[in-house]
PDB file of C-alpha atoms and ligand atoms in Angstrom:
ATOM      1  CA  UNK S   1      49.622 -26.682-190.792  1.00  0.00           C
ATOM      2  CA  UNK S   2      52.808 -28.532-189.786  1.00  0.00           C
ATOM      3  CA  UNK S   3      53.382 -31.245-187.202  1.00  0.00           C
ATOM      4  CA  UNK S   4      55.332 -29.781-184.220  1.00  0.00           C
ATOM      5  CA  UNK S   5      58.194 -31.895-182.884  1.00  0.00           C
ATOM      6  CA  UNK S   6      61.253 -31.677-180.653  1.00  0.00           C
ATOM      7  CA  UNK S   7      64.544 -33.111-181.862  1.00  0.00           C
ATOM      8  CA  UNK S   8      66.507 -34.743-179.032  1.00  0.00           C
ATOM      9  CA  UNK S   9      69.528 -36.981-178.611  1.00  0.00           C
ATOM     10  CA  UNK S  10      71.178 -39.201-176.052  1.00  0.00           C
ATOM     11  CA  UNK S  11      74.849 -39.956-176.884  1.00  0.00           C
ATOM     12  CA  UNK S  12      74.027 -39.310-180.540  1.00  0.00           C
ATOM     13  CA  UNK S  13      71.108 -41.778-180.643  1.00  0.00           C
ATOM     14  CA  UNK S  14      68.614 -39.275-181.966  1.00  0.00           C
ATOM     15  CA  UNK S  15      64.882 -38.872-181.764  1.00  0.00           C
ATOM     16  CA  UNK S  16      61.935 -36.940-183.115  1.00  0.00           C
ATOM     17  CA  UNK S  17      59.678 -36.507-180.073  1.00  0.00           C
ATOM     18  CA  UNK S  18      55.974 -35.884-180.676  1.00  0.00           C
ATOM     19  CA  UNK S  19      53.463 -34.420-178.228  1.00  0.00           C
ATOM     20  CA  UNK S  20      50.424 -36.636-177.799  1.00  0.00           C
ATOM     21  CA  UNK S  21      49.515 -34.898-174.515  1.00  0.00           C
ATOM     22  CA  UNK S  22      48.166 -31.581-175.801  1.00  0.00           C
ATOM     23  CA  UNK S  23      46.070 -33.445-178.366  1.00  0.00           C
ATOM     24  CA  UNK S  24      45.761 -37.055-179.494  1.00  0.00           C
ATOM     25  CA  UNK S  25      48.094 -37.899-182.363  1.00  0.00           C
ATOM     26  CA  UNK S  26      47.805 -40.768-184.820  1.00  0.00           C
ATOM     27  CA  UNK S  27      51.264 -42.114-185.675  1.00  0.00           C
ATOM     28  CA  UNK S  28      51.627 -44.782-188.333  1.00  0.00           C
ATOM     29  CA  UNK S  29      54.572 -46.501-189.999  1.00  0.00           C
ATOM     30  CA  UNK S  30      54.521 -44.246-193.055  1.00  0.00           C
ATOM     31  CA  UNK S  31      54.661 -41.052-190.956  1.00  0.00           C
ATOM     32  CA  UNK S  32      57.515 -42.546-188.922  1.00  0.00           C
ATOM     33  CA  UNK S  33      59.514 -43.460-192.025  1.00  0.00           C
ATOM     34  CA  UNK S  34      58.930 -39.975-193.471  1.00  0.00           C
ATOM     35  CA  UNK S  35      60.014 -38.233-190.261  1.00  0.00           C
ATOM     36  CA  UNK S  36      63.062 -40.481-189.834  1.00  0.00           C
ATOM     37  CA  UNK S  37      64.312 -39.986-193.408  1.00  0.00           C
ATOM     38  CA  UNK S  38      67.581 -38.028-193.107  1.00  0.00           C
ATOM     39  CA  UNK S  39      67.232 -36.433-196.568  1.00  0.00           C
ATOM     40  CA  UNK S  40      63.531 -36.006-197.218  1.00  0.00           C
ATOM     41  CA  UNK S  41      62.381 -35.651-193.604  1.00  0.00           C
ATOM     42  CA  UNK S  42      63.717 -34.538-190.223  1.00  0.00           C
ATOM     43  CA  UNK S  43      66.037 -37.533-189.657  1.00  0.00           C
ATOM     44  CA  UNK S  44      66.252 -39.718-186.541  1.00  0.00           C
ATOM     45  CA  UNK S  45      66.881 -43.255-185.294  1.00  0.00           C
ATOM     46  CA  UNK S  46      63.534 -43.466-183.526  1.00  0.00           C
ATOM     47  CA  UNK S  47      60.265 -41.498-183.281  1.00  0.00           C
ATOM     48  CA  UNK S  48      58.857 -41.137-179.747  1.00  0.00           C
ATOM     49  CA  UNK S  49      55.264 -40.218-178.845  1.00  0.00           C
ATOM     50  CA  UNK S  50      54.456 -39.082-175.294  1.00  0.00           C
ATOM     51  CA  UNK S  51      50.801 -39.492-174.260  1.00  0.00           C
ATOM     52  CA  UNK S  52      48.683 -39.368-171.086  1.00  0.00           C
ATOM     53  CA  UNK S  53      49.094 -42.590-169.077  1.00  0.00           C
ATOM     54  CA  UNK S  54      46.548 -45.408-169.371  1.00  0.00           C
ATOM     55  CA  UNK S  55      47.563 -47.370-166.241  1.00  0.00           C
ATOM     56  CA  UNK S  56      47.847 -46.621-162.517  1.00  0.00           C
ATOM     57  CA  UNK S  57      51.390 -45.953-161.304  1.00  0.00           C
ATOM     58  CA  UNK S  58      52.408 -44.272-164.540  1.00  0.00           C
ATOM     59  CA  UNK S  59      52.459 -40.502-165.129  1.00  0.00           C
ATOM     60  CA  UNK S  60      52.727 -40.765-168.914  1.00  0.00           C
ATOM     61  CA  UNK S  61      52.814 -43.361-171.651  1.00  0.00           C
ATOM     62  CA  UNK S  62      55.538 -43.304-174.235  1.00  0.00           C
ATOM     63  CA  UNK S  63      55.641 -45.190-177.502  1.00  0.00           C
ATOM     64  CA  UNK S  64      58.635 -45.853-179.745  1.00  0.00           C
ATOM     65  CA  UNK S  65      58.975 -46.531-183.451  1.00  0.00           C
ATOM     66  CA  UNK S  66      62.228 -47.458-185.190  1.00  0.00           C
ATOM     67  CA  UNK S  67      63.204 -45.615-188.373  1.00  0.00           C
ATOM     68  CA  UNK S  68      61.883 -48.578-190.427  1.00  0.00           C
ATOM     69  CA  UNK S  69      58.392 -47.794-189.080  1.00  0.00           C
ATOM     70  CA  UNK S  70      58.134 -50.730-186.647  1.00  0.00           C
ATOM     71  CA  UNK S  71      56.719 -49.985-183.192  1.00  0.00           C
ATOM     72  CA  UNK S  72      58.850 -51.481-180.394  1.00  0.00           C
ATOM     73  CA  UNK S  73      58.692 -52.055-176.664  1.00  0.00           C
ATOM     74  CA  UNK S  74      61.417 -49.874-175.107  1.00  0.00           C
ATOM     75  CA  UNK S  75      64.182 -47.370-175.741  1.00  0.00           C
ATOM     76  CA  UNK S  76      66.653 -46.499-173.003  1.00  0.00           C
ATOM     77  CA  UNK S  77      68.155 -43.366-174.541  1.00  0.00           C
ATOM     78  CA  UNK S  78      64.666 -42.305-175.608  1.00  0.00           C
ATOM     79  CA  UNK S  79      63.085 -42.520-172.165  1.00  0.00           C
ATOM     80  CA  UNK S  80      65.791 -40.222-170.768  1.00  0.00           C
ATOM     81  CA  UNK S  81      65.035 -37.718-173.544  1.00  0.00           C
ATOM     82  CA  UNK S  82      61.255 -37.928-173.016  1.00  0.00           C
ATOM     83  CA  UNK S  83      61.710 -37.201-169.299  1.00  0.00           C
ATOM     84  CA  UNK S  84      64.086 -34.286-169.988  1.00  0.00           C
ATOM     85  CA  UNK S  85      61.577 -32.782-172.412  1.00  0.00           C
ATOM     86  CA  UNK S  86      58.597 -33.101-170.036  1.00  0.00           C
ATOM     87  CA  UNK S  87      60.668 -31.489-167.272  1.00  0.00           C
ATOM     88  CA  UNK S  88      61.623 -28.628-169.615  1.00  0.00           C
ATOM     89  CA  UNK S  89      57.923 -28.107-170.426  1.00  0.00           C
ATOM     90  CA  UNK S  90      57.003 -28.040-166.705  1.00  0.00           C
ATOM     91  CA  UNK S  91      54.949 -31.233-167.040  1.00  0.00           C
ATOM     92  CA  UNK S  92      56.709 -33.096-164.231  1.00  0.00           C
ATOM     93  CA  UNK S  93      56.167 -32.384-160.528  1.00  0.00           C
ATOM     94  CA  UNK S  94      59.650 -32.505-159.016  1.00  0.00           C
ATOM     95  CA  UNK S  95      62.370 -34.534-160.654  1.00  0.00           C
ATOM     96  CA  UNK S  96      60.805 -38.005-160.955  1.00  0.00           C
ATOM     97  CA  UNK S  97      58.461 -39.305-163.653  1.00  0.00           C
ATOM     98  CA  UNK S  98      57.176 -42.807-164.357  1.00  0.00           C
ATOM     99  CA  UNK S  99      56.496 -43.930-167.912  1.00  0.00           C
ATOM    100  CA  UNK S 100      54.506 -46.879-169.089  1.00  0.00           C
ATOM    101  CA  UNK S 101      55.899 -48.492-172.205  1.00  0.00           C
ATOM    102  CA  UNK S 102      54.908 -51.617-174.104  1.00  0.00           C
ATOM    103  CA  UNK S 103      57.878 -53.234-172.366  1.00  0.00           C
ATOM    104  CA  UNK S 104      56.906 -52.309-168.793  1.00  0.00           C
ATOM    105  CA  UNK S 105      57.314 -49.346-166.412  1.00  0.00           C
ATOM    106  CA  UNK S 106      60.356 -47.054-166.386  1.00  0.00           C
ATOM    107  CA  UNK S 107      60.953 -44.739-163.396  1.00  0.00           C
ATOM    108  CA  UNK S 108      63.085 -41.774-164.413  1.00  0.00           C
ATOM    109  CA  UNK S 109      64.891 -39.218-162.233  1.00  0.00           C
ATOM    110  CA  UNK S 110      66.245 -35.954-163.636  1.00  0.00           C
ATOM    111  CA  UNK S 111      69.765 -35.347-162.273  1.00  0.00           C
ATOM    112  CA  UNK S 112      71.941 -32.283-162.816  1.00  0.00           C
ATOM    113  CA  UNK S 113      71.591 -31.564-166.566  1.00  0.00           C
ATOM    114  CA  UNK S 114      72.191 -33.291-168.863  1.00  0.00           C
ATOM    115  CA  UNK S 115      72.265 -36.481-166.768  1.00  0.00           C
ATOM    116  CA  UNK S 116      69.201 -38.629-166.210  1.00  0.00           C
ATOM    117  CA  UNK S 117      68.851 -41.852-164.186  1.00  0.00           C
ATOM    118  CA  UNK S 118      66.417 -44.615-165.190  1.00  0.00           C
ATOM    119  CA  UNK S 119      65.114 -47.720-163.449  1.00  0.00           C
ATOM    120  CA  UNK S 120      64.764 -49.870-166.572  1.00  0.00           C
ATOM    121  CA  UNK S 121      62.999 -52.694-164.763  1.00  0.00           C
ATOM    122  CA  UNK S 122      64.196 -56.295-164.613  1.00  0.00           C
ATOM    123  CA  UNK S 123      66.076 -58.082-167.381  1.00  0.00           C
ATOM    124  CA  UNK S 124      64.302 -61.083-168.912  1.00  0.00           C
ATOM    125  CA  UNK S 125      66.499 -64.135-169.548  1.00  0.00           C
ATOM    126  CA  UNK S 126      63.915 -66.846-170.250  1.00  0.00           C
ATOM    127  CA  UNK S 127      64.325 -67.613-173.991  1.00  0.00           C
ATOM    128  CA  UNK S 128      60.586 -67.823-174.716  1.00  0.00           C
ATOM    129  CA  UNK S 129      60.063 -64.319-173.268  1.00  0.00           C
ATOM    130  CA  UNK S 130      62.964 -62.660-175.109  1.00  0.00           C
ATOM    131  CA  UNK S 131      61.841 -64.163-177.595  1.00  0.00           C
ATOM    132  CA  UNK S 132      64.697 -66.444-178.699  1.00  0.00           C
ATOM    133  CA  UNK S 133      64.407 -70.059-179.901  1.00  0.00           C
ATOM    134  CA  UNK S 134      66.479 -72.192-177.504  1.00  0.00           C
ATOM    135  CA  UNK S 135      65.769 -75.553-175.767  1.00  0.00           C
ATOM    136  CA  UNK S 136      66.629 -74.127-172.340  1.00  0.00           C
ATOM    137  CA  UNK S 137      68.025 -71.030-170.702  1.00  0.00           C
ATOM    138  CA  UNK S 138      71.859 -70.754-170.763  1.00  0.00           C
ATOM    139  CA  UNK S 139      74.494 -68.057-170.097  1.00  0.00           C
ATOM    140  CA  UNK S 140      75.603 -68.408-173.732  1.00  0.00           C
ATOM    141  CA  UNK S 141      73.967 -70.002-176.777  1.00  0.00           C
ATOM    142  CA  UNK S 142      75.581 -71.470-179.912  1.00  0.00           C
ATOM    143  CA  UNK S 143      74.369 -69.567-182.963  1.00  0.00           C
ATOM    144  CA  UNK S 144      75.285 -70.160-186.588  1.00  0.00           C
ATOM    145  CA  UNK S 145      75.449 -66.827-188.399  1.00  0.00           C
ATOM    146  CA  UNK S 146      76.479 -66.322-192.046  1.00  0.00           C
ATOM    147  CA  UNK S 147      78.008 -69.812-192.178  1.00  0.00           C
ATOM    148  CA  UNK S 148      80.117 -69.523-188.997  1.00  0.00           C
ATOM    149  CA  UNK S 149      79.475 -70.604-185.392  1.00  0.00           C
ATOM    150  CA  UNK S 150      79.344 -68.066-182.558  1.00  0.00           C
ATOM    151  CA  UNK S 151      78.430 -68.035-178.850  1.00  0.00           C
ATOM    152  CA  UNK S 152      75.978 -65.247-177.945  1.00  0.00           C
ATOM    153  CA  UNK S 153      74.163 -64.064-174.855  1.00  0.00           C
ATOM    154  CA  UNK S 154      70.451 -63.262-175.161  1.00  0.00           C
ATOM    155  CA  UNK S 155      68.274 -61.031-172.969  1.00  0.00           C
ATOM    156  CA  UNK S 156      65.261 -58.744-173.125  1.00  0.00           C
ATOM    157  CA  UNK S 157      64.858 -55.283-171.605  1.00  0.00           C
ATOM    158  CA  UNK S 158      61.331 -55.324-172.964  1.00  0.00           C
ATOM    159  CA  UNK S 159      62.984 -55.563-176.380  1.00  0.00           C
ATOM    160  CA  UNK S 160      65.114 -58.446-177.667  1.00  0.00           C
ATOM    161  CA  UNK S 161      68.943 -58.340-177.605  1.00  0.00           C
ATOM    162  CA  UNK S 162      71.711 -60.643-178.749  1.00  0.00           C
ATOM    163  CA  UNK S 163      75.159 -59.909-177.257  1.00  0.00           C
ATOM    164  CA  UNK S 164      78.297 -61.167-179.025  1.00  0.00           C
ATOM    165  CA  UNK S 165      81.564 -60.938-177.035  1.00  0.00           C
ATOM    166  CA  UNK S 166      84.471 -59.787-179.248  1.00  0.00           C
ATOM    167  CA  UNK S 167      88.169 -59.160-178.560  1.00  0.00           C
ATOM    168  CA  UNK S 168      88.705 -56.272-181.018  1.00  0.00           C
ATOM    169  CA  UNK S 169      85.673 -53.986-181.125  1.00  0.00           C
ATOM    170  CA  UNK S 170      87.136 -51.488-183.585  1.00  0.00           C
ATOM    171  CA  UNK S 171      87.464 -54.257-186.179  1.00  0.00           C
ATOM    172  CA  UNK S 172      84.335 -56.217-185.224  1.00  0.00           C
ATOM    173  CA  UNK S 173      82.244 -57.252-188.280  1.00  0.00           C
ATOM    174  CA  UNK S 174      79.258 -55.124-187.204  1.00  0.00           C
ATOM    175  CA  UNK S 175      78.184 -54.209-190.746  1.00  0.00           C
ATOM    176  CA  UNK S 176      78.341 -57.835-191.897  1.00  0.00           C
ATOM    177  CA  UNK S 177      77.097 -59.766-188.844  1.00  0.00           C
ATOM    178  CA  UNK S 178      74.755 -57.106-187.443  1.00  0.00           C
ATOM    179  CA  UNK S 179      72.044 -57.518-190.103  1.00  0.00           C
ATOM    180  CA  UNK S 180      72.415 -61.312-190.073  1.00  0.00           C
ATOM    181  CA  UNK S 181      71.932 -61.487-186.285  1.00  0.00           C
ATOM    182  CA  UNK S 182      69.135 -58.883-186.353  1.00  0.00           C
ATOM    183  CA  UNK S 183      67.158 -61.004-188.834  1.00  0.00           C
ATOM    184  CA  UNK S 184      68.212 -64.423-187.486  1.00  0.00           C
ATOM    185  CA  UNK S 185      65.280 -66.897-187.625  1.00  0.00           C
ATOM    186  CA  UNK S 186      65.868 -67.909-183.985  1.00  0.00           C
ATOM    187  CA  UNK S 187      64.807 -64.347-183.020  1.00  0.00           C
ATOM    188  CA  UNK S 188      61.188 -64.442-184.235  1.00  0.00           C
ATOM    189  CA  UNK S 189      60.727 -60.709-183.470  1.00  0.00           C
ATOM    190  CA  UNK S 190      64.220 -59.929-184.811  1.00  0.00           C
ATOM    191  CA  UNK S 191      66.699 -58.434-182.319  1.00  0.00           C
ATOM    192  CA  UNK S 192      69.249 -55.741-181.528  1.00  0.00           C
ATOM    193  CA  UNK S 193      72.792 -57.103-182.005  1.00  0.00           C
ATOM    194  CA  UNK S 194      75.371 -55.922-179.456  1.00  0.00           C
ATOM    195  CA  UNK S 195      79.133 -56.408-179.926  1.00  0.00           C
ATOM    196  CA  UNK S 196      80.818 -56.277-176.505  1.00  0.00           C
ATOM    197  CA  UNK S 197      84.534 -56.017-175.665  1.00  0.00           C
ATOM    198  CA  UNK S 198      85.348 -56.573-171.989  1.00  0.00           C
ATOM    199  CA  UNK S 199      88.029 -54.149-170.778  1.00  0.00           C
ATOM    200  CA  UNK S 200      87.830 -55.174-167.121  1.00  0.00           C
ATOM    201  CA  UNK S 201      85.163 -56.258-164.609  1.00  0.00           C
ATOM    202  CA  UNK S 202      83.859 -52.684-164.377  1.00  0.00           C
ATOM    203  CA  UNK S 203      84.293 -51.480-167.964  1.00  0.00           C
ATOM    204  CA  UNK S 204      83.160 -52.590-171.405  1.00  0.00           C
ATOM    205  CA  UNK S 205      83.158 -51.116-174.901  1.00  0.00           C
ATOM    206  CA  UNK S 206      80.018 -51.725-176.950  1.00  0.00           C
ATOM    207  CA  UNK S 207      78.664 -51.232-180.463  1.00  0.00           C
ATOM    208  CA  UNK S 208      75.033 -52.020-181.302  1.00  0.00           C
ATOM    209  CA  UNK S 209      73.425 -52.808-184.626  1.00  0.00           C
ATOM    210  CA  UNK S 210      69.867 -51.838-183.731  1.00  0.00           C
ATOM    211  CA  UNK S 211      66.759 -53.649-184.913  1.00  0.00           C
ATOM    212  CA  UNK S 212      64.963 -51.505-187.460  1.00  0.00           C
ATOM    213  CA  UNK S 213      67.735 -48.891-187.728  1.00  0.00           C
ATOM    214  CA  UNK S 214      71.270 -50.260-188.169  1.00  0.00           C
ATOM    215  CA  UNK S 215      74.349 -49.303-186.158  1.00  0.00           C
ATOM    216  CA  UNK S 216      73.643 -46.341-183.885  1.00  0.00           C
ATOM    217  CA  UNK S 217      76.101 -44.257-181.802  1.00  0.00           C
ATOM    218  CA  UNK S 218      74.496 -45.616-178.634  1.00  0.00           C
ATOM    219  CA  UNK S 219      71.762 -48.011-177.497  1.00  0.00           C
ATOM    220  CA  UNK S 220      70.512 -47.754-173.912  1.00  0.00           C
ATOM    221  CA  UNK S 221      68.677 -51.070-173.732  1.00  0.00           C
ATOM    222  CA  UNK S 222      71.653 -52.608-175.552  1.00  0.00           C
ATOM    223  CA  UNK S 223      74.000 -51.368-172.825  1.00  0.00           C
ATOM    224  CA  UNK S 224      71.685 -52.870-170.193  1.00  0.00           C
ATOM    225  CA  UNK S 225      71.495 -56.207-172.036  1.00  0.00           C
ATOM    226  CA  UNK S 226      75.290 -56.372-172.511  1.00  0.00           C
ATOM    227  CA  UNK S 227      75.951 -55.802-168.792  1.00  0.00           C
ATOM    228  CA  UNK S 228      73.322 -58.411-167.859  1.00  0.00           C
ATOM    229  CA  UNK S 229      74.989 -60.986-170.126  1.00  0.00           C
ATOM    230  CA  UNK S 230      78.386 -60.063-168.685  1.00  0.00           C
ATOM    231  CA  UNK S 231      77.208 -60.412-165.063  1.00  0.00           C
ATOM    232  CA  UNK S 232      75.406 -63.709-165.781  1.00  0.00           C
ATOM    233  CA  UNK S 233      78.667 -65.082-167.234  1.00  0.00           C
ATOM    234  CA  UNK S 234      80.674 -63.708-164.266  1.00  0.00           C
ATOM    235  CA  UNK S 235      82.748 -61.543-166.569  1.00  0.00           C
ATOM    236  CA  UNK S 236      81.537 -58.288-164.942  1.00  0.00           C
ATOM    237  CA  UNK S 237      80.829 -56.802-161.509  1.00  0.00           C
ATOM    238  CA  UNK S 238      77.504 -55.098-160.747  1.00  0.00           C
ATOM    239  CA  UNK S 239      78.460 -51.539-161.727  1.00  0.00           C
ATOM    240  CA  UNK S 240      79.803 -51.169-165.264  1.00  0.00           C
ATOM    241  CA  UNK S 241      80.980 -48.220-167.336  1.00  0.00           C
ATOM    242  CA  UNK S 242      79.772 -48.779-170.879  1.00  0.00           C
ATOM    243  CA  UNK S 243      81.746 -46.942-173.553  1.00  0.00           C
ATOM    244  CA  UNK S 244      79.710 -46.608-176.759  1.00  0.00           C
ATOM    245  CA  UNK S 245      80.815 -44.758-179.899  1.00  0.00           C
ATOM    246  CA  UNK S 246      78.580 -41.833-178.840  1.00  0.00           C
ATOM    247  CA  UNK S 247      79.767 -41.706-175.232  1.00  0.00           C
ATOM    248  CA  UNK S 248      79.357 -43.308-171.809  1.00  0.00           C
ATOM    249  CA  UNK S 249      76.496 -44.888-169.897  1.00  0.00           C
ATOM    250  CA  UNK S 250      76.754 -46.274-166.354  1.00  0.00           C
ATOM    251  CA  UNK S 251      74.774 -49.456-165.738  1.00  0.00           C
ATOM    252  CA  UNK S 252      74.107 -51.028-162.326  1.00  0.00           C
ATOM    253  CA  UNK S 253      72.560 -54.465-161.918  1.00  0.00           C
ATOM    254  CA  UNK S 254      72.463 -56.396-158.633  1.00  0.00           C
ATOM    255  CA  UNK S 255      71.339 -59.607-160.331  1.00  0.00           C
ATOM    256  CA  UNK S 256      68.276 -61.705-161.138  1.00  0.00           C
ATOM    257  CA  UNK S 257      64.966 -60.135-160.222  1.00  0.00           C
ATOM    258  CA  UNK S 258      66.557 -56.737-159.660  1.00  0.00           C
ATOM    259  CA  UNK S 259      66.047 -53.681-161.848  1.00  0.00           C
ATOM    260  CA  UNK S 260      68.731 -52.627-164.276  1.00  0.00           C
ATOM    261  CA  UNK S 261      69.680 -49.021-163.502  1.00  0.00           C
ATOM    262  CA  UNK S 262      71.026 -46.770-166.263  1.00  0.00           C
ATOM    263  CA  UNK S 263      72.485 -43.246-166.021  1.00  0.00           C
ATOM    264  CA  UNK S 264      73.372 -41.058-168.974  1.00  0.00           C
ATOM    265  CA  UNK S 265      72.732 -37.765-170.778  1.00  0.00           C
ATOM    266  CA  UNK S 266      69.669 -36.493-172.618  1.00  0.00           C
ATOM    267  CA  UNK S 267      69.598 -33.226-174.555  1.00  0.00           C
ATOM    268  CA  UNK S 268      67.188 -31.093-176.567  1.00  0.00           C
ATOM    269  CA  UNK S 269      68.530 -30.061-179.974  1.00  0.00           C
ATOM    270  CA  UNK S 270      65.807 -28.015-181.677  1.00  0.00           C
ATOM    271  CA  UNK S 271      62.063 -27.479-181.944  1.00  0.00           C
ATOM    272  CA  UNK S 272      60.514 -27.709-185.400  1.00  0.00           C
ATOM    273  CA  UNK S 273      57.426 -28.218-187.496  1.00  0.00           C
ATOM    274  CA  UNK S 274      57.278 -31.034-190.034  1.00  0.00           C
ATOM    275  CA  UNK S 275      55.355 -29.855-193.091  1.00  0.00           C
ATOM    276  CA  UNK S 276      53.218 -32.862-193.852  1.00  0.00           C
ATOM    277  CA  UNK S 277      51.322 -31.138-196.665  1.00  0.00           C
ATOM    278  CA  UNK S 278      54.000 -30.977-199.339  1.00  0.00           C
ATOM    279  CA  UNK S 279      51.994 -28.580-201.477  1.00  0.00           C
TER     280      UNK S 279
HETATM  281  N1  API D   1      66.042 -50.525-181.860  1.00  0.00           N
HETATM  282  C1  API D   1      65.408 -50.910-180.585  1.00  0.00           C
HETATM  283  C2  API D   1      64.569 -49.741-180.032  1.00  0.00           C
HETATM  284  C3  API D   1      65.441 -48.550-179.619  1.00  0.00           C
HETATM  285  C4  API D   1      66.454 -48.953-178.582  1.00  0.00           C
HETATM  286  C5  API D   1      67.618 -47.998-178.376  1.00  0.00           C
HETATM  287  N2  API D   1      67.644 -46.808-179.193  1.00  0.00           N
HETATM  288  C6  API D   1      67.793 -47.681-176.906  1.00  0.00           C
HETATM  289  O1  API D   1      68.314 -46.606-176.564  1.00  0.00           O
HETATM  290  O2  API D   1      67.449 -48.578-176.081  1.00  0.00           O
HETATM  291  C7  API D   1      64.490 -52.133-180.831  1.00  0.00           C
HETATM  292  O3  API D   1      64.067 -52.331-181.974  1.00  0.00           O
HETATM  293  O4  API D   1      64.208 -52.845-179.865  1.00  0.00           O
END
């Protein structure tokens, strides 16, 4: 008997989505790594599990694991895909659904397909809550990485992000610096490393080396974190077009204490059954 799943993607950030609603499902790191394996398994950046909600105000709970098997707090592209899938299955009344995640609540609205809008909740800038080791909160932090000194922004969207401004994104040292920032000791839970090029006050280009995965075509929480860092440093206005290698997200943030709003696509790719018994 195989494990049914739905393959989905948002700007090429791809997911194996599991149904924990019809019946409870035990997901562990080894199953995640097997599913995520692009040669021996299905292949994905993250595995998502949608379950009945456990808290008032939420319609469903959704959990996220990176391809390395680590469970994490939030996934922006993933929450759009989870909402699109529930709507397709007739499990949402109307066009709005609220998910509880380990990183907080996410209110999702299905727009004209394939677009989906998400209230990602507030950004967290207090170093201890990112978590990031720093003596005090600052718009930028000095960080020594691989023997050189950089200035990074740091924020959490439920999950930790470092944001490094660059002037030439196409030639940014993502493969070299990404892993070093991801595993930097000042990020005790590791982090997602964003490389941001400012085009103008309403437009950035972004590449993200994701915690537990590597560089992905798009990172929703990374786009949110990059815009937050840009607004905090007065480099950006409140509505920003974020060009990622996989496509465009639109992020709106009115400032401290306000939710970060994200709009982008979410698409089903195929339904399948993972044959866990290899015999
Ligand atoms: N790699 C992230 C989780 C997935 C985030 C990303 N796929 C998104 O769309 O936000 C982390 O370890 O926090």
